[in-house]
Each structure stands twice: as structure tokens, then as C-alpha cells.
Coordinates of C-alpha atoms in Angstrom, one line a residue:
M1 CA 0.0 0.0 0.0
S2 CA 1.2 3.5 -0.8
S3 CA 2.9 5.6 1.9
R4 CA 2.2 8.6 -0.4
A5 CA -1.5 8.2 -0.4
E6 CA -2.3 11.8 0.5
T7 CA -0.2 13.1 -2.3
A8 CA -1.7 10.6 -4.8
A9 CA -5.2 11.6 -3.7
L10 CA -4.4 15.3 -4.3
A11 CA -3.3 14.2 -7.8
G12 CA -6.7 12.7 -8.4
G13 CA -5.6 9.4 -6.9
R14 CA -6.4 7.0 -4.2
A15 CA -6.1 7.1 -0.5
Y16 CA -5.4 3.6 0.8
T17 CA -7.6 2.2 3.5
S18 CA -8.0 -1.1 5.3
L19 CA -10.1 -4.1 4.2
A20 CA -12.8 -2.7 6.4
A21 CA -13.1 0.4 4.3
E22 CA -16.6 1.6 3.7
R23 CA -18.1 0.2 0.5
P24 CA -20.0 2.4 -2.0
A25 CA -23.7 2.8 -1.6
M26 CA -25.5 -0.1 -3.1
T27 CA -27.7 2.2 -5.2
E28 CA -24.9 4.1 -6.9
S29 CA -25.0 3.6 -10.7
L30 CA -22.0 3.1 -13.0
L31 CA -22.8 6.5 -14.6
S32 CA -22.7 8.4 -11.3
A33 CA -19.5 6.7 -10.4
A34 CA -18.0 7.7 -13.8
R35 CA -19.0 11.3 -13.3
R36 CA -17.1 11.6 -10.0
T37 CA -14.0 9.8 -11.2
P38 CA -10.9 12.2 -11.2
R39 CA -9.5 13.1 -14.6
E40 CA -6.1 11.7 -13.7
T41 CA -7.8 8.3 -13.0
W42 CA -9.4 8.4 -16.5
V43 CA -6.0 9.1 -18.2
V44 CA -4.1 6.4 -16.3
V45 CA -6.7 3.7 -16.5
G46 CA -7.4 4.5 -20.1
A47 CA -3.7 4.3 -21.0
V48 CA -3.0 1.0 -19.2
S49 CA -6.2 -0.5 -20.6
A50 CA -5.0 0.3 -24.1
S51 CA -1.7 -1.4 -23.2
Q52 CA -3.6 -4.3 -21.7
Y53 CA -5.5 -4.7 -25.0
L54 CA -2.2 -5.1 -26.9
N55 CA -0.6 -7.4 -24.4
H56 CA -3.6 -9.7 -24.3
A57 CA -3.6 -9.8 -28.1
Y58 CA 0.0 -10.9 -28.0
L59 CA -1.0 -13.8 -25.8
V60 CA -3.4 -15.4 -28.3
L61 CA -1.8 -14.8 -31.6
F62 CA -1.6 -18.5 -32.5
P63 CA -4.4 -20.5 -30.9
P64 CA -6.8 -19.4 -33.7
I65 CA -4.5 -20.8 -36.4
L66 CA -2.9 -23.8 -34.8
A67 CA -3.9 -26.0 -37.8
V68 CA -2.3 -23.6 -40.2
L69 CA 0.9 -23.4 -38.2
S70 CA 1.0 -27.2 -37.9
G71 CA 1.0 -27.5 -41.7
E72 CA 3.5 -24.7 -42.4
F73 CA 6.1 -25.7 -39.8
T74 CA 5.4 -29.5 -40.1
V75 CA 4.8 -30.1 -36.4
G76 CA 2.0 -31.5 -34.3
L77 CA -0.3 -30.0 -31.7
A78 CA 2.0 -31.0 -28.8
A79 CA 5.0 -29.2 -30.4
L80 CA 2.9 -26.1 -30.9
G81 CA 1.7 -26.4 -27.3
V82 CA 5.4 -26.2 -26.3
A83 CA 5.7 -23.0 -28.4
L84 CA 2.8 -21.5 -26.5
G85 CA 4.2 -22.7 -23.3
V86 CA 7.6 -21.1 -23.9
Q87 CA 5.9 -17.7 -23.9
G88 CA 4.3 -18.5 -20.6
A89 CA 7.6 -19.8 -19.2
T90 CA 9.6 -16.6 -20.0
N91 CA 6.6 -14.5 -18.9
T92 CA 6.7 -16.3 -15.6
A93 CA 10.5 -15.9 -15.2
F94 CA 10.5 -12.1 -15.6
Q95 CA 7.4 -11.3 -13.5
L96 CA 9.4 -10.6 -10.3
P97 CA 12.2 -8.6 -11.9
F98 CA 9.7 -6.3 -13.5
G99 CA 7.7 -6.2 -10.3
R100 CA 10.9 -5.1 -8.5
L101 CA 11.7 -2.5 -11.2
A102 CA 8.2 -1.0 -10.8
D103 CA 8.1 -1.0 -7.0
R104 CA 11.7 0.1 -6.3
H105 CA 12.9 2.1 -9.3
D106 CA 10.7 3.3 -12.1
R107 CA 7.2 2.4 -13.2
T108 CA 7.5 4.2 -16.5
L109 CA 10.7 2.4 -17.3
A110 CA 9.1 -1.0 -16.5
F111 CA 6.1 0.0 -18.7
G112 CA 8.1 1.2 -21.6
L113 CA 10.7 -1.7 -21.6
S114 CA 8.0 -4.4 -21.5
S115 CA 5.9 -2.7 -24.1
V116 CA 8.7 -2.4 -26.6
L117 CA 10.0 -5.9 -26.1
G118 CA 6.5 -7.4 -26.5
A119 CA 6.0 -5.6 -29.8
V120 CA 9.5 -6.6 -31.1
G121 CA 8.8 -10.2 -30.2
V122 CA 5.5 -10.2 -32.2
L123 CA 7.3 -8.7 -35.2
A124 CA 9.9 -11.5 -34.9
A125 CA 7.2 -14.1 -34.8
A126 CA 5.7 -12.6 -38.0
A127 CA 9.0 -13.1 -39.7
A128 CA 9.7 -16.6 -38.3
P129 CA 11.1 -18.9 -41.1
T130 CA 11.3 -22.0 -38.9
Y131 CA 9.7 -23.6 -35.8
E132 CA 12.9 -22.9 -33.9
W133 CA 12.7 -19.2 -34.8
L134 CA 9.1 -19.2 -33.7
L135 CA 10.2 -20.5 -30.3
V136 CA 12.7 -17.7 -29.8
A137 CA 10.1 -15.1 -30.9
Q138 CA 7.6 -16.5 -28.4
A139 CA 10.3 -16.3 -25.7
V140 CA 10.8 -12.6 -26.4
I141 CA 7.1 -11.9 -26.4
G142 CA 6.9 -13.6 -23.0
V143 CA 9.6 -11.3 -21.6
G144 CA 7.8 -8.3 -22.9
V145 CA 4.3 -9.3 -21.7
A146 CA 5.8 -10.1 -18.3
G147 CA 6.1 -6.4 -17.4
H148 CA 2.7 -5.3 -18.1
H149 CA 0.9 -6.4 -14.9
P150 CA 3.7 -5.3 -12.5
A151 CA 3.7 -1.9 -14.2
H152 CA -0.1 -1.5 -14.8
Y153 CA -1.6 -2.4 -11.4
P154 CA 0.4 0.0 -9.3
L155 CA -0.5 2.8 -11.7
I156 CA -4.2 2.0 -11.4
S157 CA -3.9 1.5 -7.6
D158 CA -2.2 4.9 -7.0
S159 CA -4.5 6.8 -9.3
T160 CA -8.0 5.4 -8.4
P161 CA -10.1 6.1 -5.3
D162 CA -10.8 3.0 -3.2
D163 CA -14.5 2.9 -3.8
L164 CA -14.0 2.9 -7.6
M165 CA -11.3 0.3 -7.6
G166 CA -13.5 -2.6 -8.9
R167 CA -14.9 -0.5 -11.7
A168 CA -11.4 0.6 -12.7
Y169 CA -10.3 -3.0 -12.9
S170 CA -13.4 -3.7 -14.9
L171 CA -12.3 -1.1 -17.6
Y172 CA -8.8 -2.6 -17.5
G173 CA -10.3 -6.1 -17.9
F174 CA -12.4 -4.9 -20.8
G175 CA -9.3 -3.8 -22.6
G176 CA -7.8 -7.3 -22.1
S177 CA -10.9 -9.1 -23.2
V178 CA -11.1 -7.1 -26.4
G179 CA -7.4 -7.8 -26.9
F180 CA -8.1 -11.5 -26.7
A181 CA -10.9 -11.1 -29.2
T182 CA -8.8 -9.4 -31.9
P183 CA -6.5 -12.1 -33.2
P184 CA -9.2 -14.7 -33.9
V185 CA -11.0 -12.1 -36.1
L186 CA -8.0 -10.3 -37.7
I187 CA -5.6 -13.2 -38.3
A188 CA -8.1 -15.9 -39.1
G189 CA -9.9 -13.4 -41.3
I190 CA -6.7 -12.7 -43.3
V191 CA -6.0 -16.4 -43.6
S192 CA -9.6 -17.1 -44.8
A193 CA -9.1 -14.4 -47.4
G194 CA -6.2 -16.3 -48.8
Y195 CA -3.4 -14.2 -47.4
S196 CA -0.6 -15.2 -45.0
W197 CA -1.1 -15.3 -41.2
R198 CA 2.2 -13.3 -41.1
I199 CA 0.4 -10.2 -42.3
G200 CA -2.1 -10.2 -39.4
V201 CA 0.6 -10.9 -36.8
G202 CA 2.8 -8.1 -38.4
I203 CA -0.1 -5.6 -38.2
I204 CA -0.5 -6.3 -34.5
G205 CA 3.3 -5.9 -34.0
V206 CA 3.5 -2.6 -35.7
V207 CA 0.5 -1.1 -33.9
G208 CA 2.0 -2.4 -30.6
L209 CA 5.4 -0.8 -31.3
V210 CA 3.8 2.6 -32.1
A211 CA 1.5 2.4 -29.0
A212 CA 4.5 1.4 -26.8
V213 CA 6.3 4.6 -27.7
A214 CA 3.3 6.9 -27.4
L215 CA 2.0 5.5 -24.1
T216 CA 5.5 5.5 -22.5
W217 CA 5.8 9.2 -23.5
L218 CA 2.4 9.9 -21.9
F219 CA 3.4 8.4 -18.6
A220 CA 6.8 10.1 -18.7
V221 CA 5.5 13.6 -19.5
R222 CA 1.8 13.9 -18.7
V223 CA 1.1 11.8 -15.6
D224 CA 1.9 13.1 -12.1
D225 CA 5.0 11.8 -10.4
A226 CA 2.9 10.8 -7.3
I227 CA 1.5 8.1 -9.5
T228 CA 4.4 7.0 -11.7
A229 CA 7.1 7.1 -9.0
P230 CA 7.6 3.9 -6.9
N231 CA 6.2 3.6 -3.4
A232 CA 9.0 3.2 -1.0
A233 CA 8.2 0.8 1.7
E234 CA 8.7 2.1 5.2
G235 CA 12.1 1.2 6.5
D236 CA 13.4 0.3 3.1
P237 CA 16.4 2.7 2.5
D238 CA 17.2 1.0 -0.8
A239 CA 13.8 1.8 -2.2
A240 CA 13.7 5.3 -0.9
G241 CA 17.0 6.1 -2.6
R242 CA 18.9 6.9 0.7
V243 CA 21.6 4.3 0.1
G244 CA 24.2 4.5 -2.7
P245 CA 24.8 1.7 -5.1
G246 CA 28.0 0.7 -3.4
E247 CA 26.3 0.5 0.0
R248 CA 23.3 -1.6 -0.9
G249 CA 24.8 -5.0 0.1
S250 CA 25.3 -8.2 -1.8
W251 CA 22.9 -9.9 -4.1
V252 CA 22.6 -12.6 -1.5
A253 CA 21.5 -10.1 1.1
R254 CA 19.0 -8.5 -1.4
T255 CA 17.6 -11.9 -2.3
R256 CA 17.1 -12.8 1.4
A257 CA 15.3 -9.5 2.0
Y258 CA 13.2 -10.1 -1.1
L259 CA 12.2 -13.5 0.1
R260 CA 11.3 -12.1 3.5
E261 CA 9.1 -9.6 1.7
L262 CA 7.3 -12.3 -0.2
A263 CA 6.8 -14.4 2.9
A264 CA 5.2 -11.4 4.6
A265 CA 2.3 -11.6 2.1
P266 CA 0.8 -15.1 2.5
G267 CA -2.6 -14.0 1.1
V268 CA -0.9 -12.9 -2.1
L269 CA 0.9 -16.2 -2.3
A270 CA -2.4 -18.0 -1.8
L271 CA -3.9 -15.9 -4.6
A272 CA -1.0 -16.9 -6.9
L273 CA -1.8 -20.6 -6.3
L274 CA -5.4 -19.9 -7.1
A275 CA -4.3 -18.0 -10.2
L276 CA -2.2 -21.0 -11.3
V277 CA -5.3 -23.3 -11.1
T278 CA -7.7 -20.9 -12.8
S279 CA -5.2 -20.0 -15.5
T280 CA -4.5 -23.7 -16.3
S281 CA -8.2 -24.2 -16.8
G282 CA -8.6 -21.0 -18.8
W283 CA -5.6 -21.5 -21.1
G284 CA -6.5 -25.1 -21.7
F285 CA -9.9 -23.9 -22.9
T286 CA -8.5 -21.0 -25.0
S287 CA -5.7 -22.9 -26.6
Y288 CA -7.8 -25.7 -28.0
I289 CA -11.4 -24.6 -28.2
V290 CA -11.1 -23.8 -31.9
V291 CA -9.6 -27.2 -32.6
F292 CA -12.3 -28.8 -30.4
L293 CA -15.1 -27.0 -32.2
Q294 CA -13.7 -28.0 -35.6
D295 CA -13.1 -31.7 -34.8
G296 CA -15.8 -32.3 -32.2
Y297 CA -18.7 -30.3 -33.6
E298 CA -17.6 -30.1 -37.2
L299 CA -17.5 -26.3 -37.4
S300 CA -15.4 -24.5 -40.0
L301 CA -12.2 -22.7 -39.0
S302 CA -13.9 -19.3 -39.5
R303 CA -17.0 -20.2 -37.4
A304 CA -14.9 -21.7 -34.7
N305 CA -12.8 -18.6 -34.5
L306 CA -15.9 -16.4 -34.4
A307 CA -17.1 -18.4 -31.4
L308 CA -13.8 -17.8 -29.7
T309 CA -14.0 -14.1 -30.5
G310 CA -17.6 -14.0 -29.3
S311 CA -16.5 -15.5 -26.0
Y312 CA -14.1 -12.7 -25.5
L313 CA -16.6 -10.0 -26.4
V314 CA -19.1 -11.4 -24.0
G315 CA -16.3 -11.5 -21.4
A316 CA -15.6 -7.8 -22.2
V317 CA -19.1 -6.9 -21.1
A318 CA -19.2 -9.4 -18.2
V319 CA -16.1 -8.0 -16.7
F320 CA -18.0 -4.8 -15.9
V321 CA -20.6 -6.9 -14.1
G322 CA -17.9 -8.5 -12.1
G323 CA -16.3 -5.2 -11.2
D324 CA -19.6 -3.7 -10.1
L325 CA -20.5 -6.8 -8.1
S326 CA -17.0 -6.8 -6.4
D327 CA -17.6 -3.2 -5.3
R328 CA -21.2 -3.7 -4.2
V329 CA -21.0 -7.1 -2.6
S330 CA -17.5 -8.6 -2.1
A331 CA -14.9 -10.5 -4.1
G332 CA -15.2 -14.0 -2.7
P333 CA -18.8 -14.9 -3.8
V334 CA -18.1 -13.4 -7.2
M335 CA -15.1 -15.6 -7.7
I336 CA -16.8 -18.8 -6.5
A337 CA -19.8 -18.3 -8.8
S338 CA -17.5 -17.6 -11.7
F339 CA -15.4 -20.7 -11.3
A340 CA -18.3 -23.0 -10.6
A341 CA -20.1 -21.8 -13.7
V342 CA -17.1 -22.4 -15.9
A343 CA -16.7 -25.9 -14.6
G344 CA -20.3 -26.8 -15.4
L345 CA -20.4 -25.2 -18.8
V346 CA -17.2 -26.7 -20.0
A347 CA -18.3 -30.2 -18.7
V348 CA -21.5 -30.0 -20.8
L349 CA -19.4 -28.9 -23.8
A350 CA -16.9 -31.7 -23.3
L351 CA -19.6 -34.4 -23.0
G352 CA -21.0 -33.5 -26.4
A353 CA -24.6 -33.4 -25.1
V354 CA -25.6 -30.5 -27.4
G355 CA -25.5 -29.6 -31.0
P356 CA -23.1 -27.3 -32.9
L357 CA -25.2 -24.2 -32.4
A358 CA -25.7 -24.8 -28.7
A359 CA -22.0 -25.5 -28.4
V360 CA -21.2 -22.1 -29.7
G361 CA -23.6 -20.7 -27.1
L362 CA -21.8 -22.5 -24.4
V363 CA -18.5 -21.1 -25.5
L364 CA -20.0 -17.6 -25.3
L365 CA -21.3 -18.3 -21.8
V366 CA -17.8 -19.6 -20.7
G367 CA -16.3 -16.3 -21.9
G368 CA -18.7 -14.3 -19.7
A369 CA -18.5 -16.6 -16.7
R370 CA -14.7 -16.6 -16.4
S371 CA -14.4 -12.8 -17.0
I372 CA -16.5 -12.0 -14.0
A373 CA -13.8 -13.1 -11.5
G374 CA -11.0 -10.9 -12.9
P375 CA -11.8 -7.6 -11.0
A376 CA -12.5 -9.6 -7.8
R377 CA -9.1 -11.2 -7.8
S378 CA -7.5 -7.9 -8.6
K379 CA -9.2 -6.3 -5.6
L380 CA -8.1 -9.1 -3.3
T381 CA -4.5 -8.8 -4.5
D382 CA -4.5 -5.1 -3.9
A383 CA -6.0 -5.6 -0.5
F384 CA -3.5 -8.3 0.6
A385 CA -0.4 -6.5 -0.7
P386 CA 1.9 -5.1 2.0
D387 CA 2.9 -1.4 1.9
G388 CA 5.1 -0.5 -1.1
T389 CA 4.7 -3.9 -2.8
T390 CA 1.7 -3.5 -5.1
G391 CA 3.7 -4.1 -8.3
T392 CA 5.5 -7.1 -6.8
S393 CA 2.3 -8.5 -5.4
F394 CA 0.6 -8.4 -8.7
A395 CA 3.7 -9.9 -10.3
I396 CA 3.4 -12.8 -7.9
T397 CA -0.2 -13.5 -8.8
T398 CA 0.6 -13.1 -12.5
I399 CA 3.3 -15.7 -12.0
G400 CA 0.5 -18.1 -11.2
V401 CA -1.4 -17.0 -14.3
M402 CA 1.7 -17.4 -16.5
L403 CA 2.6 -20.7 -15.0
G404 CA -0.8 -21.9 -16.0
N405 CA -0.1 -20.4 -19.5
A406 CA 3.1 -22.4 -19.6
V407 CA 1.7 -25.7 -18.4
A408 CA -1.7 -25.8 -20.0
P409 CA -0.9 -25.8 -23.7
P410 CA 1.6 -28.7 -23.8
A411 CA -0.3 -30.6 -21.1
F412 CA -3.7 -30.5 -22.7
G413 CA -2.2 -30.8 -26.2
Y414 CA -0.6 -34.1 -25.1
L415 CA -3.9 -35.1 -23.5
I416 CA -5.8 -34.5 -26.7
E417 CA -3.3 -36.6 -28.7
T418 CA -3.3 -39.5 -26.2
A419 CA -6.7 -39.6 -24.5
G420 CA -8.9 -37.5 -26.9
R421 CA -10.4 -34.1 -26.9
R422 CA -13.4 -34.9 -24.7
A423 CA -11.2 -36.2 -21.9
A424 CA -9.0 -33.1 -22.2
F425 CA -12.0 -30.7 -21.8
L426 CA -13.4 -32.7 -19.0
A427 CA -10.0 -32.2 -17.3
V428 CA -10.4 -28.4 -18.0
A429 CA -13.7 -28.6 -16.1
G430 CA -12.2 -30.5 -13.3
V431 CA -9.4 -28.0 -12.8
S432 CA -12.0 -25.2 -12.7
L433 CA -13.9 -27.1 -10.0
L434 CA -10.7 -27.3 -8.0
A435 CA -10.5 -23.5 -8.2
V436 CA -13.9 -23.3 -6.4
V437 CA -12.6 -25.4 -3.5
L438 CA -9.4 -23.3 -3.2
T439 CA -11.4 -20.0 -3.3
V440 CA -13.6 -21.2 -0.4
G441 CA -10.5 -22.0 1.6
L442 CA -8.7 -18.8 0.7
I443 CA -11.6 -16.6 1.8
A444 CA -12.0 -18.6 5.1
R445 CA -8.3 -18.1 5.9
F446 CA -7.5 -14.6 4.7
G447 CA -10.9 -12.8 4.6
D448 CA -12.8 -11.0 1.9
T449 CA -13.0 -7.4 0.7

């Protein structure tokens, strides 16, 4: 939590409060909340939501065209699952370094560096002549995407009033959902028109690079220092800049201090475990739903991709519902309902108990159900984060998300090739059901917002 809350509040930002902070009136509408939102909040949340849009587009460049890539690079689904997993692995590995950079040094630098690297990786993927080149490009994308949550969440947290936090995270989640929805339409549409998938990926990379430069300039020049500067934790001379580089101790000492800092946030660590489970379910669904609809329900590539896009668009609307419910009620029940609904819907889809049209409807409902939980988890992470560690805390929970991203594609790809697609999607449903159990335990142990 910020030790500069009063300054941030004067800049149109947020004054931190305890978990027992007074919730907004149940009758307040989204419109009235928007009218009283400070201008600085709109600028920051809008900018990071645009960045979130691009980063989420980077994450799903290839699931819509796995069959095309399999033919071009002469590899199977399991190998392409490894390529997807490589991105998740490097993303995971660089979460904490970017979190440390955002919390202890410079949020704008963390934002700019990650944004540029992500776009460069996408452009490299568009030019990939071989499967091995594609692996390297995916690794670079993962490093770039790794920095967006550690940089974004502290910026939102320090610019947004407490009672609007869920709604701010909803707008942020909306950007991500629309980002997820873009590649299935753009890239698959270009492929269906007879052009190369590389054109679509290249377009996303160019737009991402231009946006990276423009948004980094915005934060460097136009946003108040009370929001972009790191929050120095009380008693941390290194973070506060009171100790010179030669006096800051060894890397071993820093590592020990860092581990103590992580151990002081058991609620955040528990959320990271939950994020791992939900991400494994989510990425298992996202990575192979197009293939499943093609093979299991005999839909064409274009229609299967439209279903995936539709699920993200439904999710983009549902995330506002989730944010509003998180502010009006509390995070725990919203998360439990979300994970339970996903488990049930995916199970019905996996069993093949419906026709092709109904299957598309189920995919849309899954998109809405899983998006509702996003703002709630973000609120809990923000609430559980110790003072001065917002970026690091969100990096920790994102590690869980990205570990799921690394594990799910190769694991479920292997399961599809060995046990069949229905067994794989029943496993996706089972993992989501496990998330319900973990959420109940987490709320019982650490409390709710």
C-alpha cells in the first residue's frame, strides 16, 4: 500500500484504506461513479487499458491458427503447445524482476521496456522462417508481456479512489478481453481471405510498437510523479534512494530481503496458487477450443474462431458486471460463482450433449462466466499487498497466471493426442472445479473485501 496516499489523492488518486473500508452505496450507478472519477484516473486507467489490450492480443496470436501453423512448420499440436508454453515460461520468469523494477525504481521504465519488447517479439514471430525461430520469438514476447501487470496495477492503484477500484479494474479487464478477441478475427480473417497469417501478426506488432512509444511518453511527461514514482516501503532505504549503489549490500542479502518480503504476504501467495489453477483451466480452454469445435462439432475454422472471438466479447461486457459486483458485494462470492459456472459449462461442452449451435452458445457463456472473476481477484491482490509492494504482489499473482499459461498448452495438447479431446476438456472442467474449493479455503483463511 502507498505511503504517499495523501499526495496521490491530491493528484486525483487514491487514499489507501484497510479491508474494512466503507463500501460504496448499493444504489450508486455506474454512470454516477464515472462522473465523479478524477481526470487523472481516467487518463491512467485508459492508457493502461490500451496497453492491456495489446498485451492480451500478443498472448493469443496463435491458438486461432494452430492447424495452419502445424502444416506450415510440419509439427504436431503437442509441439505447438510447447511453443505456446515457452511464452508462458519466460513470462513467468520475468514477473518478479519487472515487479521489483516497478516497485523500487521506475514504473514508467518498467512499462516502456516491457511494451517495446513485446512488440518486437511479435514482429519477430511474424518473420519466423522455422519452428525454432518461432520458439525464440515466443520467448521474447513472453519477456515483454511479463512487465505489463507489474507496471499497470500500481499505476491503477495509485490513481484510483478506493470505492471505484473494482470499476477501474473492470475497464482494465475490458481492454484485455477485447485484446483477446482481436487475433481470432484479424488473423483468421486474413487467412480465410487467402493471405498469409504473417500479415495479421505483423499488423499487431506494428500497432503495438507505435503504441508502446506513445504511451510511454504519456506516462513520462503527462502523468503526475505521485502516480508514476515507486512507493518506498517504510524502513526500506534502498527503495527510498537513501543508500548509494556501493552500499546496498550483496545480491545474496538482497535476495534474502526479497524472500522475506514475499513471505510477509501469505494472502498474495495463496492468490498466486489460485491464479495458477484458474489459468491452467482458462488456457486449456482458450488454446484448444477452436480445434475442439472443428473436430468435435464439425464447425469450419472461421466459425470456430468467431465463437472464440464472441466469448471474449461477451467477457468484455461481463467484466463490468464482475467489477460492479465486487464493489457492491465482495470478491469471494463473485469468484466462487464464476469458477463453478465455468466448470459446469465446460463439462457440458466436453460431453457432447448439445448440437453445434448450442456448443457455440456454451463457448460464449464460458467467456462471460470466467471474466466476472477478474476484477474480484485484482481487488483481493491489492488488499492483501503489503505497503510498497503493489507491483511485486501483482507480479506474484501473475506468475500463477503465466505458469498456467506455460503448463496448460503442452499438457492439454498431449492429453488431446493421447486420451482424446473430450477427456481433455473434462479435465479443464475438473481444474475449474478445484478452483472453487481453493477459493472457499482462501476466503476462510484470509478474509474478503
